[in-house]
Amino acid sequence: MTNYNAITHPSQPNYVAAVAGTNFGINDDGYYDIPANESSVFDLLENKGLKWKAYNEDIPDSGYTAYSANNGSYVRKHNPAIIFDNIGLNQTRSANVVSAAQFKVDIQNNNVPAYSFYTPNITNDGHNTDGTFAGNWLDGFLKSTIANATFVEDALILITFDESETYTERNQIWTCLIGGVIPQNLKNTTDDTFYTHYSALHTVELNWDLGDLGKGDTNKTLSNVFAFAAPALGYSNVNVTDIPFLNNTITGILTNNSWNATSSGNSSSSSGGSGGSQGNGSVGAVHVPVAAAIFAVLAAFVPYLF
């Protein structure tokens, strides 16, 4: 996918936007609690009776709500589900926020839910390393965990970054789709349709007839669905030629309202990038064009497309 874009900077508002259609004005990586009356894709899935899980590397316990753990290898800002109070403060729902080790168990037991969000740790995602390291990790992850899993035959898996490193150019990020629902003639090809994180959300919504969140997921310019699936989903994409930079967060209910800002007067302003080398890092078929961007795997398992 040669024209996939993040929504803003830094990391956290992109993770939130990917599941909520908005980042609620979050403009840093501080500790936020999204009010319980705000909805996300997790609510839409549950309303349809569909199961979901958020798999997180190095999270110490299911439903863990603290800012970080394991010497910072796990960070809450990359775990969007737990940021919502209607999940984080609900023992039943937060039990769906689990360790990445559970992913392999669920694969072995044929118990992978309809929708999964997988987040590597701060090393494997390229944040504290670089694109080559993240590419090596991804190569190993795909071969050891994904390649022989039977669920992939009926799945669509989106692999993407949360943001680019550069704030002065458009917020384009490396992204690819894999999975058995992709038509054979489109495998190993490219797609130059304009997409954003809202596109993944919108595709999931239409696939299961979930309804929508009435936010960025309904913005015609920003929410093109994945082109190969658009005909089956009955949706017509927009040809976007004036590509927005998408580097700024729109003010919202949580702007400057992180726990850090309201409780200690010290709002976090982490850039979400860790420096590191520039240019292209490549490992086998894995090409990572922005070495310092945070790497994430968004896995939406979509068995009903066709």
PDB file of C-alpha atoms in Angstrom:
ATOM      1  CA  MET A   1       0.000   0.000   0.000  1.00  0.00           C
ATOM      2  CA  THR A   2       2.003   2.912  -1.334  1.00  0.00           C
ATOM      3  CA  ASN A   3      -0.272   5.741  -0.188  1.00  0.00           C
ATOM      4  CA  TYR A   4      -1.226   4.883   3.405  1.00  0.00           C
ATOM      5  CA  ASN A   5      -1.078   7.721   5.934  1.00  0.00           C
ATOM      6  CA  ALA A   6      -1.208   8.330   9.658  1.00  0.00           C
ATOM      7  CA  ILE A   7      -3.601  10.895  11.150  1.00  0.00           C
ATOM      8  CA  THR A   8      -1.326  13.105  13.252  1.00  0.00           C
ATOM      9  CA  HIS A   9       1.662  13.061  15.632  1.00  0.00           C
ATOM     10  CA  PRO A  10       2.883  11.659  17.984  1.00  0.00           C
ATOM     11  CA  SER A  11       2.149   7.981  18.656  1.00  0.00           C
ATOM     12  CA  GLN A  12      -0.773   7.835  21.057  1.00  0.00           C
ATOM     13  CA  PRO A  13      -3.319   9.907  19.106  1.00  0.00           C
ATOM     14  CA  ASN A  14      -2.767   7.674  16.074  1.00  0.00           C
ATOM     15  CA  TYR A  15      -3.422   4.495  18.034  1.00  0.00           C
ATOM     16  CA  VAL A  16      -6.598   6.002  19.464  1.00  0.00           C
ATOM     17  CA  ALA A  17      -7.732   7.297  16.066  1.00  0.00           C
ATOM     18  CA  ALA A  18      -7.273   3.861  14.511  1.00  0.00           C
ATOM     19  CA  VAL A  19      -9.961   2.384  16.765  1.00  0.00           C
ATOM     20  CA  ALA A  20     -12.170   5.414  17.474  1.00  0.00           C
ATOM     21  CA  GLY A  21     -12.231   7.506  14.300  1.00  0.00           C
ATOM     22  CA  THR A  22     -10.853  10.423  16.327  1.00  0.00           C
ATOM     23  CA  ASN A  23      -8.083  11.081  18.809  1.00  0.00           C
ATOM     24  CA  PHE A  24     -10.304  13.341  20.963  1.00  0.00           C
ATOM     25  CA  GLY A  25      -7.723  16.116  20.717  1.00  0.00           C
ATOM     26  CA  ILE A  26      -4.922  14.079  22.297  1.00  0.00           C
ATOM     27  CA  ASN A  27      -1.722  15.726  21.116  1.00  0.00           C
ATOM     28  CA  ASP A  28       0.979  14.029  23.186  1.00  0.00           C
ATOM     29  CA  ASP A  29       1.899  10.695  24.756  1.00  0.00           C
ATOM     30  CA  GLY A  30       0.702  11.506  28.273  1.00  0.00           C
ATOM     31  CA  TYR A  31      -1.591   9.373  30.440  1.00  0.00           C
ATOM     32  CA  TYR A  32      -5.152   9.819  29.198  1.00  0.00           C
ATOM     33  CA  ASP A  33      -8.468   8.311  30.244  1.00  0.00           C
ATOM     34  CA  ILE A  34     -11.059   8.534  27.484  1.00  0.00           C
ATOM     35  CA  PRO A  35     -14.490   9.092  29.103  1.00  0.00           C
ATOM     36  CA  ALA A  36     -16.722   6.044  29.375  1.00  0.00           C
ATOM     37  CA  ASN A  37     -19.424   7.565  27.173  1.00  0.00           C
ATOM     38  CA  GLU A  38     -17.088   7.636  24.158  1.00  0.00           C
ATOM     39  CA  SER A  39     -17.273   4.710  21.733  1.00  0.00           C
ATOM     40  CA  SER A  40     -14.759   2.732  19.719  1.00  0.00           C
ATOM     41  CA  VAL A  41     -14.665  -0.183  17.309  1.00  0.00           C
ATOM     42  CA  PHE A  42     -14.635  -2.482  20.345  1.00  0.00           C
ATOM     43  CA  ASP A  43     -18.143  -1.305  21.243  1.00  0.00           C
ATOM     44  CA  LEU A  44     -19.366  -1.794  17.682  1.00  0.00           C
ATOM     45  CA  LEU A  45     -17.977  -5.328  17.602  1.00  0.00           C
ATOM     46  CA  GLU A  46     -19.569  -6.290  20.905  1.00  0.00           C
ATOM     47  CA  ASN A  47     -22.900  -4.838  19.793  1.00  0.00           C
ATOM     48  CA  LYS A  48     -22.803  -7.359  16.927  1.00  0.00           C
ATOM     49  CA  GLY A  49     -21.819 -10.221  19.205  1.00  0.00           C
ATOM     50  CA  LEU A  50     -18.284 -10.373  17.778  1.00  0.00           C
ATOM     51  CA  LYS A  51     -15.255 -11.097  19.951  1.00  0.00           C
ATOM     52  CA  TRP A  52     -12.051  -9.056  20.051  1.00  0.00           C
ATOM     53  CA  LYS A  53      -8.709  -8.999  21.818  1.00  0.00           C
ATOM     54  CA  ALA A  54      -5.801  -6.597  22.114  1.00  0.00           C
ATOM     55  CA  TYR A  55      -2.516  -8.521  22.257  1.00  0.00           C
ATOM     56  CA  ASN A  56       0.417  -6.607  23.758  1.00  0.00           C
ATOM     57  CA  GLU A  57       4.013  -7.706  24.058  1.00  0.00           C
ATOM     58  CA  ASP A  58       5.440  -7.404  27.595  1.00  0.00           C
ATOM     59  CA  ILE A  59       2.215  -6.313  29.284  1.00  0.00           C
ATOM     60  CA  PRO A  60       2.490  -7.846  32.791  1.00  0.00           C
ATOM     61  CA  ASP A  61      -1.174  -8.749  33.340  1.00  0.00           C
ATOM     62  CA  SER A  62      -4.474  -8.772  31.493  1.00  0.00           C
ATOM     63  CA  GLY A  63      -6.221  -5.429  31.815  1.00  0.00           C
ATOM     64  CA  TYR A  64      -3.071  -3.691  33.081  1.00  0.00           C
ATOM     65  CA  THR A  65      -3.708   0.077  33.160  1.00  0.00           C
ATOM     66  CA  ALA A  66      -0.427   1.644  34.311  1.00  0.00           C
ATOM     67  CA  TYR A  67       1.666   3.808  31.989  1.00  0.00           C
ATOM     68  CA  SER A  68       4.483   1.313  31.376  1.00  0.00           C
ATOM     69  CA  ALA A  69       6.015  -1.958  32.542  1.00  0.00           C
ATOM     70  CA  ASN A  70       9.065  -4.173  32.159  1.00  0.00           C
ATOM     71  CA  ASN A  71      11.531  -1.275  32.121  1.00  0.00           C
ATOM     72  CA  GLY A  72       9.427   0.573  29.583  1.00  0.00           C
ATOM     73  CA  SER A  73       9.274  -2.301  27.099  1.00  0.00           C
ATOM     74  CA  TYR A  74       5.474  -2.160  27.349  1.00  0.00           C
ATOM     75  CA  VAL A  75       3.858   1.273  27.059  1.00  0.00           C
ATOM     76  CA  ARG A  76       0.201   2.128  27.532  1.00  0.00           C
ATOM     77  CA  LYS A  77       0.244   4.749  24.770  1.00  0.00           C
ATOM     78  CA  HIS A  78       0.487   1.905  22.210  1.00  0.00           C
ATOM     79  CA  ASN A  79      -2.466   0.015  23.684  1.00  0.00           C
ATOM     80  CA  PRO A  80      -5.558   1.971  22.623  1.00  0.00           C
ATOM     81  CA  ALA A  81      -8.202  -0.346  24.082  1.00  0.00           C
ATOM     82  CA  ILE A  82      -7.101   0.183  27.681  1.00  0.00           C
ATOM     83  CA  ILE A  83      -7.155   3.985  27.287  1.00  0.00           C
ATOM     84  CA  PHE A  84     -10.969   3.893  27.097  1.00  0.00           C
ATOM     85  CA  ASP A  85     -12.514   4.004  30.581  1.00  0.00           C
ATOM     86  CA  ASN A  86     -15.387   1.788  29.452  1.00  0.00           C
ATOM     87  CA  ILE A  87     -12.762  -0.938  28.930  1.00  0.00           C
ATOM     88  CA  GLY A  88      -9.981  -0.090  31.385  1.00  0.00           C
ATOM     89  CA  LEU A  89     -12.384   0.262  34.326  1.00  0.00           C
ATOM     90  CA  ASN A  90     -14.509  -2.739  33.352  1.00  0.00           C
ATOM     91  CA  GLN A  91     -13.048  -6.008  34.615  1.00  0.00           C
ATOM     92  CA  THR A  92     -14.896  -8.138  32.071  1.00  0.00           C
ATOM     93  CA  ARG A  93     -13.959  -6.051  29.049  1.00  0.00           C
ATOM     94  CA  SER A  94     -10.381  -5.358  30.136  1.00  0.00           C
ATOM     95  CA  ALA A  95      -9.818  -9.122  30.303  1.00  0.00           C
ATOM     96  CA  ASN A  96      -9.632  -8.887  26.493  1.00  0.00           C
ATOM     97  CA  VAL A  97      -6.430  -6.826  26.800  1.00  0.00           C
ATOM     98  CA  VAL A  98      -3.879  -9.609  27.090  1.00  0.00           C
ATOM     99  CA  SER A  99      -0.266 -10.615  26.692  1.00  0.00           C
ATOM    100  CA  ALA A 100       1.040 -11.343  23.209  1.00  0.00           C
ATOM    101  CA  ALA A 101       1.852 -14.856  24.432  1.00  0.00           C
ATOM    102  CA  GLN A 102      -1.891 -15.486  24.417  1.00  0.00           C
ATOM    103  CA  PHE A 103      -1.923 -14.948  20.653  1.00  0.00           C
ATOM    104  CA  LYS A 104       0.005 -18.164  20.020  1.00  0.00           C
ATOM    105  CA  VAL A 105      -2.227 -20.012  22.472  1.00  0.00           C
ATOM    106  CA  ASP A 106      -5.339 -18.748  20.703  1.00  0.00           C
ATOM    107  CA  ILE A 107      -3.920 -19.782  17.330  1.00  0.00           C
ATOM    108  CA  GLN A 108      -3.167 -23.282  18.614  1.00  0.00           C
ATOM    109  CA  ASN A 109      -6.645 -23.593  20.114  1.00  0.00           C
ATOM    110  CA  ASN A 110      -8.367 -22.146  17.044  1.00  0.00           C
ATOM    111  CA  ASN A 111      -9.662 -19.374  19.273  1.00  0.00           C
ATOM    112  CA  VAL A 112      -8.479 -16.214  17.504  1.00  0.00           C
ATOM    113  CA  PRO A 113     -11.290 -13.644  17.821  1.00  0.00           C
ATOM    114  CA  ALA A 114     -12.991 -11.856  14.949  1.00  0.00           C
ATOM    115  CA  TYR A 115     -10.889  -8.719  15.479  1.00  0.00           C
ATOM    116  CA  SER A 116      -7.426  -8.525  16.992  1.00  0.00           C
ATOM    117  CA  PHE A 117      -5.034  -5.650  17.605  1.00  0.00           C
ATOM    118  CA  TYR A 118      -1.423  -6.785  18.076  1.00  0.00           C
ATOM    119  CA  THR A 119       1.224  -4.401  19.412  1.00  0.00           C
ATOM    120  CA  PRO A 120       4.935  -5.321  19.591  1.00  0.00           C
ATOM    121  CA  ASN A 121       7.076  -4.064  22.439  1.00  0.00           C
ATOM    122  CA  ILE A 122       9.076  -0.839  22.258  1.00  0.00           C
ATOM    123  CA  THR A 123      12.109  -2.696  20.897  1.00  0.00           C
ATOM    124  CA  ASN A 124      10.440  -4.879  18.287  1.00  0.00           C
ATOM    125  CA  ASP A 125       8.307  -2.019  16.972  1.00  0.00           C
ATOM    126  CA  GLY A 126      11.385  -0.022  15.946  1.00  0.00           C
ATOM    127  CA  HIS A 127      10.839   2.816  18.431  1.00  0.00           C
ATOM    128  CA  ASN A 128      13.962   2.220  20.508  1.00  0.00           C
ATOM    129  CA  THR A 129      15.822   0.466  17.705  1.00  0.00           C
ATOM    130  CA  ASP A 130      15.441   1.126  13.981  1.00  0.00           C
ATOM    131  CA  GLY A 131      13.657  -0.025  10.860  1.00  0.00           C
ATOM    132  CA  THR A 132      16.066  -2.854  10.129  1.00  0.00           C
ATOM    133  CA  PHE A 133      15.541  -4.307  13.600  1.00  0.00           C
ATOM    134  CA  ALA A 134      11.755  -3.977  13.237  1.00  0.00           C
ATOM    135  CA  GLY A 135      11.923  -5.580   9.802  1.00  0.00           C
ATOM    136  CA  ASN A 136      13.880  -8.526  11.169  1.00  0.00           C
ATOM    137  CA  TRP A 137      11.376  -8.924  13.982  1.00  0.00           C
ATOM    138  CA  LEU A 138       8.453  -8.803  11.548  1.00  0.00           C
ATOM    139  CA  ASP A 139      10.077 -11.360   9.266  1.00  0.00           C
ATOM    140  CA  GLY A 140      10.492 -13.747  12.186  1.00  0.00           C
ATOM    141  CA  PHE A 141       7.018 -13.050  13.555  1.00  0.00           C
ATOM    142  CA  LEU A 142       5.345 -13.783  10.238  1.00  0.00           C
ATOM    143  CA  LYS A 143       7.301 -16.988   9.689  1.00  0.00           C
ATOM    144  CA  SER A 144       7.009 -18.354  13.225  1.00  0.00           C
ATOM    145  CA  THR A 145       3.535 -17.197  14.224  1.00  0.00           C
ATOM    146  CA  ILE A 146       1.439 -16.282  11.201  1.00  0.00           C
ATOM    147  CA  ALA A 147       2.613 -18.280   8.186  1.00  0.00           C
ATOM    148  CA  ASN A 148       1.214 -21.693   9.114  1.00  0.00           C
ATOM    149  CA  ALA A 149      -1.791 -20.550  11.124  1.00  0.00           C
ATOM    150  CA  THR A 150      -5.034 -21.846   9.628  1.00  0.00           C
ATOM    151  CA  PHE A 151      -6.986 -18.699  10.511  1.00  0.00           C
ATOM    152  CA  VAL A 152      -4.960 -16.763   7.924  1.00  0.00           C
ATOM    153  CA  GLU A 153      -6.895 -18.525   5.164  1.00  0.00           C
ATOM    154  CA  ASP A 154      -9.978 -16.492   6.106  1.00  0.00           C
ATOM    155  CA  ALA A 155      -8.222 -13.407   7.416  1.00  0.00           C
ATOM    156  CA  LEU A 156      -7.122  -9.951   6.415  1.00  0.00           C
ATOM    157  CA  ILE A 157      -4.078  -8.717   8.319  1.00  0.00           C
ATOM    158  CA  LEU A 158      -2.973  -5.097   8.159  1.00  0.00           C
ATOM    159  CA  ILE A 159       0.632  -4.408   9.146  1.00  0.00           C
ATOM    160  CA  THR A 160       1.422  -0.740   9.615  1.00  0.00           C
ATOM    161  CA  PHE A 161       3.229   1.970  11.552  1.00  0.00           C
ATOM    162  CA  ASP A 162       1.458   4.500  13.724  1.00  0.00           C
ATOM    163  CA  GLU A 163       3.188   7.579  12.249  1.00  0.00           C
ATOM    164  CA  SER A 164       6.148   8.796  10.246  1.00  0.00           C
ATOM    165  CA  GLU A 165       9.106  10.466  11.916  1.00  0.00           C
ATOM    166  CA  THR A 166       9.016  13.724   9.962  1.00  0.00           C
ATOM    167  CA  TYR A 167       6.611  16.495  10.952  1.00  0.00           C
ATOM    168  CA  THR A 168       7.414  18.749   7.987  1.00  0.00           C
ATOM    169  CA  GLU A 169       6.370  16.313   5.247  1.00  0.00           C
ATOM    170  CA  ARG A 170       3.167  14.375   4.777  1.00  0.00           C
ATOM    171  CA  ASN A 171       2.558  11.637   7.294  1.00  0.00           C
ATOM    172  CA  GLN A 172       2.960   8.654   4.970  1.00  0.00           C
ATOM    173  CA  ILE A 173       3.720   5.264   6.541  1.00  0.00           C
ATOM    174  CA  TRP A 174       4.788   1.859   5.299  1.00  0.00           C
ATOM    175  CA  THR A 175       1.833  -0.536   5.259  1.00  0.00           C
ATOM    176  CA  CYS A 176       0.912  -3.868   3.738  1.00  0.00           C
ATOM    177  CA  LEU A 177      -1.984  -6.306   3.673  1.00  0.00           C
ATOM    178  CA  ILE A 178      -1.687 -10.081   3.830  1.00  0.00           C
ATOM    179  CA  GLY A 179      -4.182 -12.882   4.261  1.00  0.00           C
ATOM    180  CA  GLY A 180      -6.255 -15.451   2.448  1.00  0.00           C
ATOM    181  CA  VAL A 181      -9.133 -13.110   1.581  1.00  0.00           C
ATOM    182  CA  ILE A 182      -6.905 -11.135  -0.787  1.00  0.00           C
ATOM    183  CA  PRO A 183      -7.585 -12.349  -4.356  1.00  0.00           C
ATOM    184  CA  GLN A 184      -4.747 -14.400  -5.796  1.00  0.00           C
ATOM    185  CA  ASN A 185      -4.229 -12.015  -8.719  1.00  0.00           C
ATOM    186  CA  LEU A 186      -3.597  -9.123  -6.312  1.00  0.00           C
ATOM    187  CA  LYS A 187      -0.995 -10.807  -4.137  1.00  0.00           C
ATOM    188  CA  ASN A 188       2.507  -9.322  -4.432  1.00  0.00           C
ATOM    189  CA  THR A 189       1.071  -6.215  -6.085  1.00  0.00           C
ATOM    190  CA  THR A 190       0.825  -2.590  -4.960  1.00  0.00           C
ATOM    191  CA  ASP A 191      -2.158  -0.329  -4.288  1.00  0.00           C
ATOM    192  CA  ASP A 192      -1.758   3.455  -4.619  1.00  0.00           C
ATOM    193  CA  THR A 193      -5.216   4.368  -3.272  1.00  0.00           C
ATOM    194  CA  PHE A 194      -5.131   7.099  -0.616  1.00  0.00           C
ATOM    195  CA  TYR A 195      -5.711   5.516   2.795  1.00  0.00           C
ATOM    196  CA  THR A 196      -5.430   6.550   6.443  1.00  0.00           C
ATOM    197  CA  HIS A 197      -5.907   4.750   9.757  1.00  0.00           C
ATOM    198  CA  TYR A 198      -9.596   5.554   9.331  1.00  0.00           C
ATOM    199  CA  SER A 199      -9.631   3.369   6.216  1.00  0.00           C
ATOM    200  CA  ALA A 200      -8.840   0.245   8.227  1.00  0.00           C
ATOM    201  CA  LEU A 201     -11.561   1.139  10.716  1.00  0.00           C
ATOM    202  CA  HIS A 202     -14.102   1.833   7.972  1.00  0.00           C
ATOM    203  CA  THR A 203     -13.312  -1.434   6.172  1.00  0.00           C
ATOM    204  CA  VAL A 204     -13.920  -3.398   9.374  1.00  0.00           C
ATOM    205  CA  GLU A 205     -17.184  -1.539  10.020  1.00  0.00           C
ATOM    206  CA  LEU A 206     -18.568  -2.283   6.566  1.00  0.00           C
ATOM    207  CA  ASN A 207     -17.382  -5.877   6.553  1.00  0.00           C
ATOM    208  CA  TRP A 208     -19.462  -6.833   9.568  1.00  0.00           C
ATOM    209  CA  ASP A 209     -22.183  -4.212   9.080  1.00  0.00           C
ATOM    210  CA  LEU A 210     -21.243  -2.683  12.430  1.00  0.00           C
ATOM    211  CA  GLY A 211     -22.580   0.777  11.761  1.00  0.00           C
ATOM    212  CA  ASP A 212     -20.153   3.629  12.303  1.00  0.00           C
ATOM    213  CA  LEU A 213     -18.799   5.956  14.969  1.00  0.00           C
ATOM    214  CA  GLY A 214     -19.790   9.108  13.096  1.00  0.00           C
ATOM    215  CA  LYS A 215     -16.296  10.552  13.196  1.00  0.00           C
ATOM    216  CA  GLY A 216     -13.289  10.211  10.892  1.00  0.00           C
ATOM    217  CA  ASP A 217     -14.563   6.807   9.844  1.00  0.00           C
ATOM    218  CA  THR A 218     -17.319   8.616   7.901  1.00  0.00           C
ATOM    219  CA  ASN A 219     -15.067  11.285   6.383  1.00  0.00           C
ATOM    220  CA  LYS A 220     -15.196  10.444   2.661  1.00  0.00           C
ATOM    221  CA  THR A 221     -11.726  11.828   1.991  1.00  0.00           C
ATOM    222  CA  LEU A 222      -9.986  10.101   4.890  1.00  0.00           C
ATOM    223  CA  SER A 223     -11.807   6.768   5.036  1.00  0.00           C
ATOM    224  CA  ASN A 224     -11.451   5.033   1.676  1.00  0.00           C
ATOM    225  CA  VAL A 225     -11.936   1.308   2.257  1.00  0.00           C
ATOM    226  CA  PHE A 226      -9.399  -1.192   0.984  1.00  0.00           C
ATOM    227  CA  ALA A 227      -9.861  -1.156  -2.777  1.00  0.00           C
ATOM    228  CA  PHE A 228      -9.884  -4.904  -3.356  1.00  0.00           C
ATOM    229  CA  ALA A 229     -12.836  -5.237  -0.964  1.00  0.00           C
ATOM    230  CA  ALA A 230     -14.781  -2.117  -1.972  1.00  0.00           C
ATOM    231  CA  PRO A 231     -16.990  -3.800  -4.628  1.00  0.00           C
ATOM    232  CA  ALA A 232     -18.037  -6.592  -2.261  1.00  0.00           C
ATOM    233  CA  LEU A 233     -18.730  -4.031   0.450  1.00  0.00           C
ATOM    234  CA  GLY A 234     -20.794  -1.875  -1.905  1.00  0.00           C
ATOM    235  CA  TYR A 235     -18.617   1.179  -1.367  1.00  0.00           C
ATOM    236  CA  SER A 236     -17.183   3.686  -3.856  1.00  0.00           C
ATOM    237  CA  ASN A 237     -13.837   5.181  -2.891  1.00  0.00           C
ATOM    238  CA  VAL A 238     -12.822   8.785  -3.516  1.00  0.00           C
ATOM    239  CA  ASN A 239      -9.886   9.601  -5.785  1.00  0.00           C
ATOM    240  CA  VAL A 240      -7.840  11.877  -3.523  1.00  0.00           C
ATOM    241  CA  THR A 241      -5.281  13.871  -5.503  1.00  0.00           C
ATOM    242  CA  ASP A 242      -4.616  16.740  -3.082  1.00  0.00           C
ATOM    243  CA  ILE A 243      -2.946  14.675  -0.355  1.00  0.00           C
ATOM    244  CA  PRO A 244      -3.155  16.271   3.119  1.00  0.00           C
ATOM    245  CA  PHE A 245      -0.041  16.321   5.304  1.00  0.00           C
ATOM    246  CA  LEU A 246      -1.950  15.118   8.410  1.00  0.00           C
ATOM    247  CA  ASN A 247       0.646  16.321  10.903  1.00  0.00           C
ATOM    248  CA  ASN A 248      -1.533  18.269  13.353  1.00  0.00           C
ATOM    249  CA  THR A 249      -4.113  17.219  15.924  1.00  0.00           C
ATOM    250  CA  ILE A 250      -7.480  18.981  15.883  1.00  0.00           C
ATOM    251  CA  THR A 251      -8.419  20.366  19.305  1.00  0.00           C
ATOM    252  CA  GLY A 252     -10.855  18.119  21.166  1.00  0.00           C
ATOM    253  CA  ILE A 253     -12.199  17.216  24.592  1.00  0.00           C
ATOM    254  CA  LEU A 254      -8.874  15.805  25.792  1.00  0.00           C
ATOM    255  CA  THR A 255      -6.500  18.470  24.492  1.00  0.00           C
ATOM    256  CA  ASN A 256      -4.149  19.288  27.392  1.00  0.00           C
ATOM    257  CA  ASN A 257      -6.258  17.088  29.673  1.00  0.00           C
ATOM    258  CA  SER A 258      -3.906  14.190  30.275  1.00  0.00           C
ATOM    259  CA  TRP A 259      -3.492  12.939  33.826  1.00  0.00           C
ATOM    260  CA  ASN A 260       0.041  14.326  33.649  1.00  0.00           C
ATOM    261  CA  ALA A 261      -1.239  17.800  32.818  1.00  0.00           C
ATOM    262  CA  THR A 262      -4.250  17.967  35.146  1.00  0.00           C
ATOM    263  CA  SER A 263      -2.770  16.165  38.157  1.00  0.00           C
ATOM    264  CA  SER A 264       0.901  17.062  38.126  1.00  0.00           C
ATOM    265  CA  GLY A 265       1.133  20.009  35.765  1.00  0.00           C
ATOM    266  CA  ASN A 266       3.691  18.147  33.708  1.00  0.00           C
ATOM    267  CA  SER A 267       2.204  17.048  30.409  1.00  0.00           C
ATOM    268  CA  SER A 268       4.235  14.567  28.427  1.00  0.00           C
ATOM    269  CA  SER A 269       5.336  15.688  25.000  1.00  0.00           C
ATOM    270  CA  SER A 270       7.209  12.674  23.658  1.00  0.00           C
ATOM    271  CA  SER A 271       7.638  12.898  19.914  1.00  0.00           C
ATOM    272  CA  GLY A 272       6.956   9.222  19.342  1.00  0.00           C
ATOM    273  CA  GLY A 273      10.195   8.860  17.404  1.00  0.00           C
ATOM    274  CA  SER A 274      13.493   7.782  18.840  1.00  0.00           C
ATOM    275  CA  GLY A 275      15.912   9.143  16.315  1.00  0.00           C
ATOM    276  CA  GLY A 276      17.974   6.455  14.673  1.00  0.00           C
ATOM    277  CA  SER A 277      19.090   6.010  11.115  1.00  0.00           C
ATOM    278  CA  GLN A 278      17.254   7.440   8.147  1.00  0.00           C
ATOM    279  CA  GLY A 279      16.544   5.958   4.757  1.00  0.00           C
ATOM    280  CA  ASN A 280      15.463   2.458   3.804  1.00  0.00           C
ATOM    281  CA  GLY A 281      15.928  -0.598   5.929  1.00  0.00           C
ATOM    282  CA  SER A 282      15.040  -3.897   4.305  1.00  0.00           C
ATOM    283  CA  VAL A 283      14.941  -7.516   5.359  1.00  0.00           C
ATOM    284  CA  GLY A 284      13.869 -10.002   2.726  1.00  0.00           C
ATOM    285  CA  ALA A 285      10.485  -8.827   1.501  1.00  0.00           C
ATOM    286  CA  VAL A 286      10.077  -6.421   4.415  1.00  0.00           C
ATOM    287  CA  HIS A 287      10.932  -2.813   3.560  1.00  0.00           C
ATOM    288  CA  VAL A 288      10.806  -0.173   6.283  1.00  0.00           C
ATOM    289  CA  PRO A 289      11.186   3.331   4.829  1.00  0.00           C
ATOM    290  CA  VAL A 290      11.129   5.362   8.056  1.00  0.00           C
ATOM    291  CA  ALA A 291      13.523   3.789  10.497  1.00  0.00           C
ATOM    292  CA  ALA A 292      12.480   5.655  13.637  1.00  0.00           C
ATOM    293  CA  ALA A 293       8.704   5.340  13.319  1.00  0.00           C
ATOM    294  CA  ILE A 294       6.921   3.195  15.853  1.00  0.00           C
ATOM    295  CA  PHE A 295       5.944  -0.135  14.409  1.00  0.00           C
ATOM    296  CA  ALA A 296       2.612  -1.778  15.081  1.00  0.00           C
ATOM    297  CA  VAL A 297       0.647  -4.711  13.765  1.00  0.00           C
ATOM    298  CA  LEU A 298      -3.058  -4.168  13.372  1.00  0.00           C
ATOM    299  CA  ALA A 299      -4.672  -7.522  12.659  1.00  0.00           C
ATOM    300  CA  ALA A 300      -8.285  -7.375  11.607  1.00  0.00           C
ATOM    301  CA  PHE A 301      -9.571 -10.857  10.951  1.00  0.00           C
ATOM    302  CA  VAL A 302     -12.302 -10.578   8.374  1.00  0.00           C
ATOM    303  CA  PRO A 303     -13.842 -13.923   7.406  1.00  0.00           C
ATOM    304  CA  TYR A 304     -16.987 -12.516   5.817  1.00  0.00           C
ATOM    305  CA  LEU A 305     -15.695 -10.367   2.972  1.00  0.00           C
ATOM    306  CA  PHE A 306     -16.741 -12.641   0.129  1.00  0.00           C
TER     307      PHE A 306
END
